[in-house]
Short mmCIF file of C-alpha atoms in Angstrom, two decimals:
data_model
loop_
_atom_site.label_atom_id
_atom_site.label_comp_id
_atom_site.label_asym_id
_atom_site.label_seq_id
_atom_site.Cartn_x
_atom_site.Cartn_y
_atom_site.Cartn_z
CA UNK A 1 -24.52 13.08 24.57
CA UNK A 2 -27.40 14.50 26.49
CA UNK A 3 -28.48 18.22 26.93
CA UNK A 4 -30.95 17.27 29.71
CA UNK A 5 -30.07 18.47 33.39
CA UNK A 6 -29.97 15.80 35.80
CA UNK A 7 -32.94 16.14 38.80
CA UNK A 8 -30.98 17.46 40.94
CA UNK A 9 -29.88 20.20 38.43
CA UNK A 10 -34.00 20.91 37.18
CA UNK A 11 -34.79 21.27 40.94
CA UNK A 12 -32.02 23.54 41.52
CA UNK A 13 -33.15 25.66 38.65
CA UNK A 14 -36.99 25.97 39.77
CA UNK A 15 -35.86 26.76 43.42
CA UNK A 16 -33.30 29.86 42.43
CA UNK A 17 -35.79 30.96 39.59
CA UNK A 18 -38.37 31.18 42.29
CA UNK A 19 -35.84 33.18 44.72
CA UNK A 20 -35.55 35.56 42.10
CA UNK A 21 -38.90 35.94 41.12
CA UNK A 22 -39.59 36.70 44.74
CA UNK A 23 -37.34 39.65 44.60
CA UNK A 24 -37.22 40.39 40.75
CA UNK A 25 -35.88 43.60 38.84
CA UNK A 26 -37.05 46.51 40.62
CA UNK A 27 -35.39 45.14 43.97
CA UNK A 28 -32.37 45.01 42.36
CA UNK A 29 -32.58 48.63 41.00
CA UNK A 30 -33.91 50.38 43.76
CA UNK A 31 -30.62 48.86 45.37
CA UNK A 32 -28.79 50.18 43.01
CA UNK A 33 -30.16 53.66 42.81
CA UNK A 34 -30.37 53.69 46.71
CA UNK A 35 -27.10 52.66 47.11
CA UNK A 36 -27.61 49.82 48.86
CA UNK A 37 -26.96 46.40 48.13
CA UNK A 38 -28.64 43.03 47.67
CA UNK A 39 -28.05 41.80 51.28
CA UNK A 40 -31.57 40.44 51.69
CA UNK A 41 -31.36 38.20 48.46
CA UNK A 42 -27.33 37.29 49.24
CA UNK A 43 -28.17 36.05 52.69
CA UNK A 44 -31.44 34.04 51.84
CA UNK A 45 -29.67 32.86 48.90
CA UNK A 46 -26.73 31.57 51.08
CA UNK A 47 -29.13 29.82 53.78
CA UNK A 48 -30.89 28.16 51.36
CA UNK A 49 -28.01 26.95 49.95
CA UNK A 50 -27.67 28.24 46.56
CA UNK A 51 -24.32 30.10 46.96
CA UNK A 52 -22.28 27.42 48.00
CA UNK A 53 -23.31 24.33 45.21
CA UNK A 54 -19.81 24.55 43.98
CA UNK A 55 -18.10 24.39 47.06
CA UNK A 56 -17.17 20.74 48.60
CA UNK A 57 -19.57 19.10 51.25
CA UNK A 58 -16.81 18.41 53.80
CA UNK A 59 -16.92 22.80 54.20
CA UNK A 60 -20.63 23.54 53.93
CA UNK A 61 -21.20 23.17 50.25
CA UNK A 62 -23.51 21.29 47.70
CA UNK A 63 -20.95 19.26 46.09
CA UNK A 64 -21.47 20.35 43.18
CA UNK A 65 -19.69 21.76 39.91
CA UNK A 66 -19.51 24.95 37.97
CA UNK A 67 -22.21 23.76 35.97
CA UNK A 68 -24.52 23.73 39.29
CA UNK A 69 -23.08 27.65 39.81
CA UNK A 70 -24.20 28.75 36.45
CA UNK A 71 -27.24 27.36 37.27
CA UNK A 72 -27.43 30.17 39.57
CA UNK A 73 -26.00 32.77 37.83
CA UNK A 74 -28.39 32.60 34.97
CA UNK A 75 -31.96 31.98 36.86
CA UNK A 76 -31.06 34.65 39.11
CA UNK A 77 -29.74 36.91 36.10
CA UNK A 78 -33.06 35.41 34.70
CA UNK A 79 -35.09 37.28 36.94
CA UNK A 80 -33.59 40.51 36.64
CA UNK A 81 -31.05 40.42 39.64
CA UNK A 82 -27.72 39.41 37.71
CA UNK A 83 -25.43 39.41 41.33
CA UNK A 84 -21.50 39.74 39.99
CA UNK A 85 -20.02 38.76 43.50
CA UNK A 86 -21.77 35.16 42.21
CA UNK A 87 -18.81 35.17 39.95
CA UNK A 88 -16.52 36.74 42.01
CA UNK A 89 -16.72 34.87 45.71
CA UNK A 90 -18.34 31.67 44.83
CA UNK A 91 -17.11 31.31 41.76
CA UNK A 92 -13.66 32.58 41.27
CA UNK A 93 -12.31 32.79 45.20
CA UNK A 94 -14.00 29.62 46.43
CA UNK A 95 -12.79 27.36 43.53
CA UNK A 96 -9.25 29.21 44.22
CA UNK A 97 -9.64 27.93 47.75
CA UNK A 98 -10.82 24.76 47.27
CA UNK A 99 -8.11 23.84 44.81
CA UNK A 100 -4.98 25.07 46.13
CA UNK A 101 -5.58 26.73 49.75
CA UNK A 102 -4.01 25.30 52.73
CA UNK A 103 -6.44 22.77 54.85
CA UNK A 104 -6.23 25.43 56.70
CA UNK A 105 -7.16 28.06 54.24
CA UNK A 106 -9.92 26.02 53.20
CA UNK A 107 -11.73 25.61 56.78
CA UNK A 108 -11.33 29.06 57.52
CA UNK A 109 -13.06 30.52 54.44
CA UNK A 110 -14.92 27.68 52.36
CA UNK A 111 -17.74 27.33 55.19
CA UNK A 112 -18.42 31.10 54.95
CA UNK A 113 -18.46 31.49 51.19
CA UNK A 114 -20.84 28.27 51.11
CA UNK A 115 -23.76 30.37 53.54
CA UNK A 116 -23.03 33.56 52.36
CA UNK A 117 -21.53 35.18 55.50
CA UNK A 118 -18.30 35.68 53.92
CA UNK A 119 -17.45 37.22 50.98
CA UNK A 120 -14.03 37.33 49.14
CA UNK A 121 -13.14 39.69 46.39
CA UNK A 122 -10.67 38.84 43.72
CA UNK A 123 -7.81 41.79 42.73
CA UNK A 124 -5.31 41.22 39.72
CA UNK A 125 -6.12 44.26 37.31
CA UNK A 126 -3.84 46.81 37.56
CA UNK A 127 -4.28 50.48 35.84
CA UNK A 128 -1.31 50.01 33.06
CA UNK A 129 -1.29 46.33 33.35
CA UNK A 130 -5.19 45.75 33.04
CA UNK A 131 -5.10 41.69 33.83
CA UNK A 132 -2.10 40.68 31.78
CA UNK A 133 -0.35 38.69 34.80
CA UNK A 134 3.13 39.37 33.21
CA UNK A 135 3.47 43.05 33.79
CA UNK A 136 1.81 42.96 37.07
CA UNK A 137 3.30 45.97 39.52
CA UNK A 138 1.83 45.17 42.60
CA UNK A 139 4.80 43.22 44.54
CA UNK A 140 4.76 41.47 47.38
CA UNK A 141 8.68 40.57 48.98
CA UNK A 142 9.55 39.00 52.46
CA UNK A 143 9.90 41.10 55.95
CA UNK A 144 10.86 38.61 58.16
CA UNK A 145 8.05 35.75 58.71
CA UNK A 146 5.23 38.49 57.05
CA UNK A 147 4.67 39.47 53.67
CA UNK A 148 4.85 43.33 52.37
CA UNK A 149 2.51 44.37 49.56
CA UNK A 150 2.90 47.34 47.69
CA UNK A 151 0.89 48.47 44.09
CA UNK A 152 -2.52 49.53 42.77
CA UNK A 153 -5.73 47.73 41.32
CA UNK A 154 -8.45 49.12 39.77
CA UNK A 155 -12.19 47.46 39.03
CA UNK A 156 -11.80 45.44 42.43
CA UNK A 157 -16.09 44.77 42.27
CA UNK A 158 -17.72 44.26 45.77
CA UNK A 159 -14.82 45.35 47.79
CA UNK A 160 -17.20 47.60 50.36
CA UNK A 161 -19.20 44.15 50.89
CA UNK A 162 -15.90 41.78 51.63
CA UNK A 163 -14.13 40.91 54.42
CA UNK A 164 -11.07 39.51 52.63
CA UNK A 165 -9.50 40.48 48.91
CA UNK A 166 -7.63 37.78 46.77
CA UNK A 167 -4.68 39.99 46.11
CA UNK A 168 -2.45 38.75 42.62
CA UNK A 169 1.20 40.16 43.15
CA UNK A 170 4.29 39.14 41.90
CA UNK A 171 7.06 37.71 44.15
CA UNK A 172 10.97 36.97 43.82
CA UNK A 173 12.31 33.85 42.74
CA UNK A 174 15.13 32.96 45.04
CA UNK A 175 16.25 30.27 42.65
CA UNK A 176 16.34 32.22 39.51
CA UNK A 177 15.17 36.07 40.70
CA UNK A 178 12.63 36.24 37.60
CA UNK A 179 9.05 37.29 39.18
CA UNK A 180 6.51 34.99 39.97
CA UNK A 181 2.82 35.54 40.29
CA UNK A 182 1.74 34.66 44.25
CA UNK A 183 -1.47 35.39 45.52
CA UNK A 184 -2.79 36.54 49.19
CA UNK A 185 -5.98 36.77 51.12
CA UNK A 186 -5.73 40.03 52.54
CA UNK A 187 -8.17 41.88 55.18
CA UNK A 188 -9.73 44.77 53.84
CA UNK A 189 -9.39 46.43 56.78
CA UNK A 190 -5.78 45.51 56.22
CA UNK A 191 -3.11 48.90 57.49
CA UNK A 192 -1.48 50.57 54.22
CA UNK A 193 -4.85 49.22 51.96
CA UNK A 194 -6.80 52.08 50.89
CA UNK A 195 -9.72 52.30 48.29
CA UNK A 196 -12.06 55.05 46.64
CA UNK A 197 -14.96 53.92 44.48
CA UNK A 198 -15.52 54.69 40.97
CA UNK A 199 -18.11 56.07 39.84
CA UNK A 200 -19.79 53.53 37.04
CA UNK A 201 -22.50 54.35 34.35
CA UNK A 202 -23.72 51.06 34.75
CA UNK A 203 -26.88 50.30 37.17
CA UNK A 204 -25.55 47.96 39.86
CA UNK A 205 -25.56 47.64 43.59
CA UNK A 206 -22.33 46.40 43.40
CA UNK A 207 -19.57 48.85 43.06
CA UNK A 208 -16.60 48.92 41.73
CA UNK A 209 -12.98 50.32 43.32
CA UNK A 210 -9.25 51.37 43.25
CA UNK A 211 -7.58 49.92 45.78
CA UNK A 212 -3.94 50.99 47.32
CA UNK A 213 -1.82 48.99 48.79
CA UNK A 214 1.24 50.87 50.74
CA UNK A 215 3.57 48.34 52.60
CA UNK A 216 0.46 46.29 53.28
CA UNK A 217 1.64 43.65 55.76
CA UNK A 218 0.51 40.16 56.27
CA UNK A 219 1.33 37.15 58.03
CA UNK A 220 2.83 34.07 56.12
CA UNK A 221 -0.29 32.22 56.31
CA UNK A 222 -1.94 34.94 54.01
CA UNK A 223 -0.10 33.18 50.89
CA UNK A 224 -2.55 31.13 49.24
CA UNK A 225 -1.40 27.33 49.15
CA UNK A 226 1.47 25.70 50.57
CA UNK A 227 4.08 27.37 48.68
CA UNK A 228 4.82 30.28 45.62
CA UNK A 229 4.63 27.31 43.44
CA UNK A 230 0.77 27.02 44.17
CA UNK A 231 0.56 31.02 42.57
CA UNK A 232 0.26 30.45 39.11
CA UNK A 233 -1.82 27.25 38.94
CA UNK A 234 -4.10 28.78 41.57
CA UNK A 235 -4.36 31.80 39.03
CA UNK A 236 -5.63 29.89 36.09
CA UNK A 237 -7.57 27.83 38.43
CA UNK A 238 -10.18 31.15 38.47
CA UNK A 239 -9.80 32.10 35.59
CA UNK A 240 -12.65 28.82 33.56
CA UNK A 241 -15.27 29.63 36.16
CA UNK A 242 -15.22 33.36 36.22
CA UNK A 243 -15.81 32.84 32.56
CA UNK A 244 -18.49 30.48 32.53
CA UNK A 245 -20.36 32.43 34.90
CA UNK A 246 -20.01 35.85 33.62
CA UNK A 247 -21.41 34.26 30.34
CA UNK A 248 -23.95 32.61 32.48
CA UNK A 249 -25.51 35.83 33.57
CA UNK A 250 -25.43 37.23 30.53
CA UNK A 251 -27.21 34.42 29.28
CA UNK A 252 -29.95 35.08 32.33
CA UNK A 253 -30.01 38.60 31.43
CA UNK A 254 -31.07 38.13 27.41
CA UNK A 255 -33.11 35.87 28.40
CA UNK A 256 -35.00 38.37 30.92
CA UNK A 257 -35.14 40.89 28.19
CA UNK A 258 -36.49 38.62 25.86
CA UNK A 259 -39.19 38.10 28.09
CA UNK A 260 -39.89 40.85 28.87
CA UNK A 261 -40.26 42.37 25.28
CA UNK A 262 -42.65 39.60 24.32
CA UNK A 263 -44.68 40.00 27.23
CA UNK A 264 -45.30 43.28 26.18
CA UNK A 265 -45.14 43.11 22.08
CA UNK A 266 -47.94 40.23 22.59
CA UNK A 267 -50.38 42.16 24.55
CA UNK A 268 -49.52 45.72 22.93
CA UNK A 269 -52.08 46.83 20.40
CA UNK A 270 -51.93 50.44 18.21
CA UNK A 271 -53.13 49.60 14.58
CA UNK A 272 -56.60 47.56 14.78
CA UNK A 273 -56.90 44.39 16.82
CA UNK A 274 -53.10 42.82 16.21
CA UNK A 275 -50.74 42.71 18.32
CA UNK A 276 -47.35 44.69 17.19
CA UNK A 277 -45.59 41.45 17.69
CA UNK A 278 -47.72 39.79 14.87
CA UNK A 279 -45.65 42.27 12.62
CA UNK A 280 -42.46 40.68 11.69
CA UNK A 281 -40.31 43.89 11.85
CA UNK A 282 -41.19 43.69 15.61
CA UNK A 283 -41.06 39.61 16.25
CA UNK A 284 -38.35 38.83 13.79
CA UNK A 285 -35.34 40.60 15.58
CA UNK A 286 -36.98 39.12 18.91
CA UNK A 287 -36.57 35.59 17.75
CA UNK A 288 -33.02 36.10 16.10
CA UNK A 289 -31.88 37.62 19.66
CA UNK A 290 -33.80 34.27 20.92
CA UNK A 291 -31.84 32.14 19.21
CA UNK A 292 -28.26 33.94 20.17
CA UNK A 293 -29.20 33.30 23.15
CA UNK A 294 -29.80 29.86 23.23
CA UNK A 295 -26.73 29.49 21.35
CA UNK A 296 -24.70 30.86 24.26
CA UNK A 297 -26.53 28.86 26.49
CA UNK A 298 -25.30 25.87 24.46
CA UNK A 299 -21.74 26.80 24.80
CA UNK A 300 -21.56 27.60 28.95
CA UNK A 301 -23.30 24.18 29.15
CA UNK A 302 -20.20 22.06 26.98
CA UNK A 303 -18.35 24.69 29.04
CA UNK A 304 -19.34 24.08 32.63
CA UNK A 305 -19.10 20.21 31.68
CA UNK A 306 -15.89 20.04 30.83
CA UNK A 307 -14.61 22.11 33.48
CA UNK A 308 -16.43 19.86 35.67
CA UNK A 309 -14.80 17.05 34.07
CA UNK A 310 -11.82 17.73 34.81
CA UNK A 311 -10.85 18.72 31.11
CA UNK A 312 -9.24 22.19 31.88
CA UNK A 313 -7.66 22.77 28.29
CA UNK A 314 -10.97 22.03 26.46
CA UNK A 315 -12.80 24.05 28.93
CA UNK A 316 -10.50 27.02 28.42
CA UNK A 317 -11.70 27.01 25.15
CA UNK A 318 -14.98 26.51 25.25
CA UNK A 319 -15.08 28.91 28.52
CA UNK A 320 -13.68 32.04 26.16
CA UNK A 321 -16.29 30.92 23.17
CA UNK A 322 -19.12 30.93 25.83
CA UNK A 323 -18.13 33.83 27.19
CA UNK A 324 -17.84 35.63 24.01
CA UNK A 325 -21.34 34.19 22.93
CA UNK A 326 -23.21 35.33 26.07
CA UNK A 327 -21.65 39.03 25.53
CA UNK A 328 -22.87 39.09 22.38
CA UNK A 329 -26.34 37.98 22.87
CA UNK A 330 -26.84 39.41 26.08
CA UNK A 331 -26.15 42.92 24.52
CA UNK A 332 -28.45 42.25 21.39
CA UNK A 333 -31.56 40.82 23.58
CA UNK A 334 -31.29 44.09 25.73
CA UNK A 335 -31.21 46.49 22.99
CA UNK A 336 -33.60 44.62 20.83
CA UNK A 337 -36.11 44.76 23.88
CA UNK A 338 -35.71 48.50 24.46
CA UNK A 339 -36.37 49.12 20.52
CA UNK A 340 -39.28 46.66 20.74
CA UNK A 341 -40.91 48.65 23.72
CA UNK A 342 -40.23 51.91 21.94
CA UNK A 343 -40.57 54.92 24.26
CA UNK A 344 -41.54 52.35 27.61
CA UNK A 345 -38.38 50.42 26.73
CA UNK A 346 -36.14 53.70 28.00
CA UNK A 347 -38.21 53.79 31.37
CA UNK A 348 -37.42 52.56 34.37
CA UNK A 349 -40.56 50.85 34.93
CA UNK A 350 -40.59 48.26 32.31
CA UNK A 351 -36.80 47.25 33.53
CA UNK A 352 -35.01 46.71 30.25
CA UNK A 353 -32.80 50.10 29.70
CA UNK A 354 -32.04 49.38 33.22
CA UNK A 355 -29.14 46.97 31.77
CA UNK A 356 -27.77 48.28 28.78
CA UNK A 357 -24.29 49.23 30.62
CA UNK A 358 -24.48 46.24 32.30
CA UNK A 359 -24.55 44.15 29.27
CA UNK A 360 -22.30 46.29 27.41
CA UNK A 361 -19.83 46.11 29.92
CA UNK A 362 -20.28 42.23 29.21
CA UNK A 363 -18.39 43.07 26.00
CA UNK A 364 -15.38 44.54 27.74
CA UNK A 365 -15.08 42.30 31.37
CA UNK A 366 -13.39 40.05 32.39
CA UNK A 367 -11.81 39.97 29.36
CA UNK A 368 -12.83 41.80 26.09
CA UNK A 369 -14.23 40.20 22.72
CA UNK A 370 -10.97 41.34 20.72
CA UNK A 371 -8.54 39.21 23.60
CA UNK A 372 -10.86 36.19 22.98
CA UNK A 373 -10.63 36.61 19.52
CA UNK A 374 -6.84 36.75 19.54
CA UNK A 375 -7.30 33.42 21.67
CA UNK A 376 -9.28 31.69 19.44
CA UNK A 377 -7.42 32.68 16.44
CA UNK A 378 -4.09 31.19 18.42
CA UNK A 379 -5.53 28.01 19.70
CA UNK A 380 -8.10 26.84 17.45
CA UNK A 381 -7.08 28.27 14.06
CA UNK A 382 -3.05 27.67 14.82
CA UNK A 383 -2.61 31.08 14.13
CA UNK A 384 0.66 33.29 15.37
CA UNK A 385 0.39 35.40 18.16
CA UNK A 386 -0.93 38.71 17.12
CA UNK A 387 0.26 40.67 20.14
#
């Protein structure tokens, strides 16, 4: 057992850390409050590389894992700019690709994803279904050669920025009519797919939509994989990394609040010559924030191994754990900061208040702290299904 990264990984790390740095926090929000987004970051951040570790050499990646990704997620997140299309494109629709896309699929798309000239969006929650793949309404049935999609989706993040969605529908069964889950790379420019934004009370350049989809057609090629059988292991097949690096940002993102906090609770003086973060009511719920965060960070490591590894069970589990850990700390390193800084903590300035719906959000998406609960309780603790 070793908890050292390899060379490769350290370098990797430095590099994207320095990206960030080079842009930093206020970039990111005056993105956000512009209404703009990070383009400028995205692009260099997809020449130099970074975007595409994950994705195979033979289309323009790095070759390397989920545990490379995360890498990116969380020095990035680090440095105040936690991107979520990391975890959505790279993360969630290239591994999708990559695993069970046509050859065809995978030279079309894979290259783009890897230099960050393409972006894909991924779609499954519904309004009354939320992600629960079972109830799924949006259905997708045969018109001759094409494919006809019809349903809603709601919380569809980055879909202004994408040139292709990851639709999840359900399709027929011929052999025993039950509905299957099938997905589809759709156009978003697609006839019949409509969208409005929502408005979010969350500071993000990266917005978040309903989208429409009224007798949306597509040609057979937009099914993802050889056949329907390819739907639900392609499904799952998402479902490890977008958890590993959602918990990877919000492992970034405490650990950019923590930083920040000290930086000032070291330097900050108001009673004599000591600093306030001599006084333990100050520095105590700093370091116990600290070390929930280096927990996490524990847990998407053993998590982005094993999915690495090949070990897909084990990494489900430790995937939901890390996920729930990052949440967690992530929400307690922001708050703690912005209690820490007192009055300069709620100001845009010192860029920690900035993330509070961010990080609570991380509570709730992609899948809330009760639902992991229930899994854990299931899985590990051979409890019955609560639900």
């Amino acid at each position: 057992m070793t908890f050292d990264l390899t060379p490769e990984q350290d370098q990797l790390r430095d590099a994207v850390r320095a990206l960030g740095r080079r842009y930093g926090h206020s970039y990111f929000v005056s993105k956000a409050k512009s209404g703009e987004h990070t383009t400028e970051l995205w692009a260099e951040a997809g020449r130099l590389g970074y975007l595409g570790v994950n994705i195979p050499t033979e289309y323009g990646g790095g070759g390397g894992g989920i545990t490379e990704l995360a890498i990116v997620c969380e020095e990035l997140a680090a440095t105040g700019c936690p991107l979520l299309l990391l975890v959505v494109s790279p993360a969630i629709a290239a591994t999708v690709l990559a695993r069970h896309g046509t050859e065809e699929q995978r030279k079309r798309h894979l290259p783009g994803l890897a230099d960050g000239t393409q972006k894909i969006v991924f779609a499954i929650t519904e309004p009354d279904a939320g992600s629960n793949f079972h109830r799924l309404s949006t259905v997708a049935r045969r018109d001759g050669d094409d494919w006809l999609l019809n349903g809603r989706k709601c919380y569809i993040s980055g879909f202004d920025e994408a040139g292709h969605v990851l639709v999840v529908a359900r399709t027929e069964d011929s052999s025993t009519g039950k509905l299957k889950p099938a997905l589809f790379l759709v156009p978003t420019d697609a006839a019949g797919l409509t969208s409005s934004k929502l408005d979010m009370e969350i500071v993000s350049p990266e917005n978040q939509f309903l989208l429409f989809l009224d007798d949306v057609r597509v040609p057979a090629d937009a099914l993802l994989g050889e056949s329907l059988d390819a739907g639900l292991p392609a499904l799952f097949a998402g479902l490890n990394p977008e958890r590993i690096t959602v918990a990877a940002m919000g492992a970034g993102t405490g650990r950019y609040a923590i930083e920040r906090a000290t930086d000032y609770t070291a330097t900050r003086k108001v009673w004599g010559g000591r600093s306030i973060g001599s006084h333990q009511g100050v520095s105590h719920p700093l370091a116990h924030a600290a070390v929930q965060v280096e927990l996490a960070r524990l847990m998407i490591q053993k998590a982005a191994t094993l999915y690495d590894a090949g070990r897909d069970l084990e990494a489900g589990v430790a995937g939901n754990m890390a996920k729930y850990a990052a949440g967690e700390a992530a929400a307690l390193a922001v708050d703690t900061a912005v209690q820490a800084l007192g009055g300069a903590g709620m100001t845009t300035e010192y860029g920690v208040a900035t993330l509070l719906g961010a990080v609570r959000a991380g509570r709730i998406a992609p899948v809330s702290r009760e639902m992991i609960l229930n899994f854990v309780a299931q899985h590990v603790l051979g409890q019955d299904k609560s639900y």
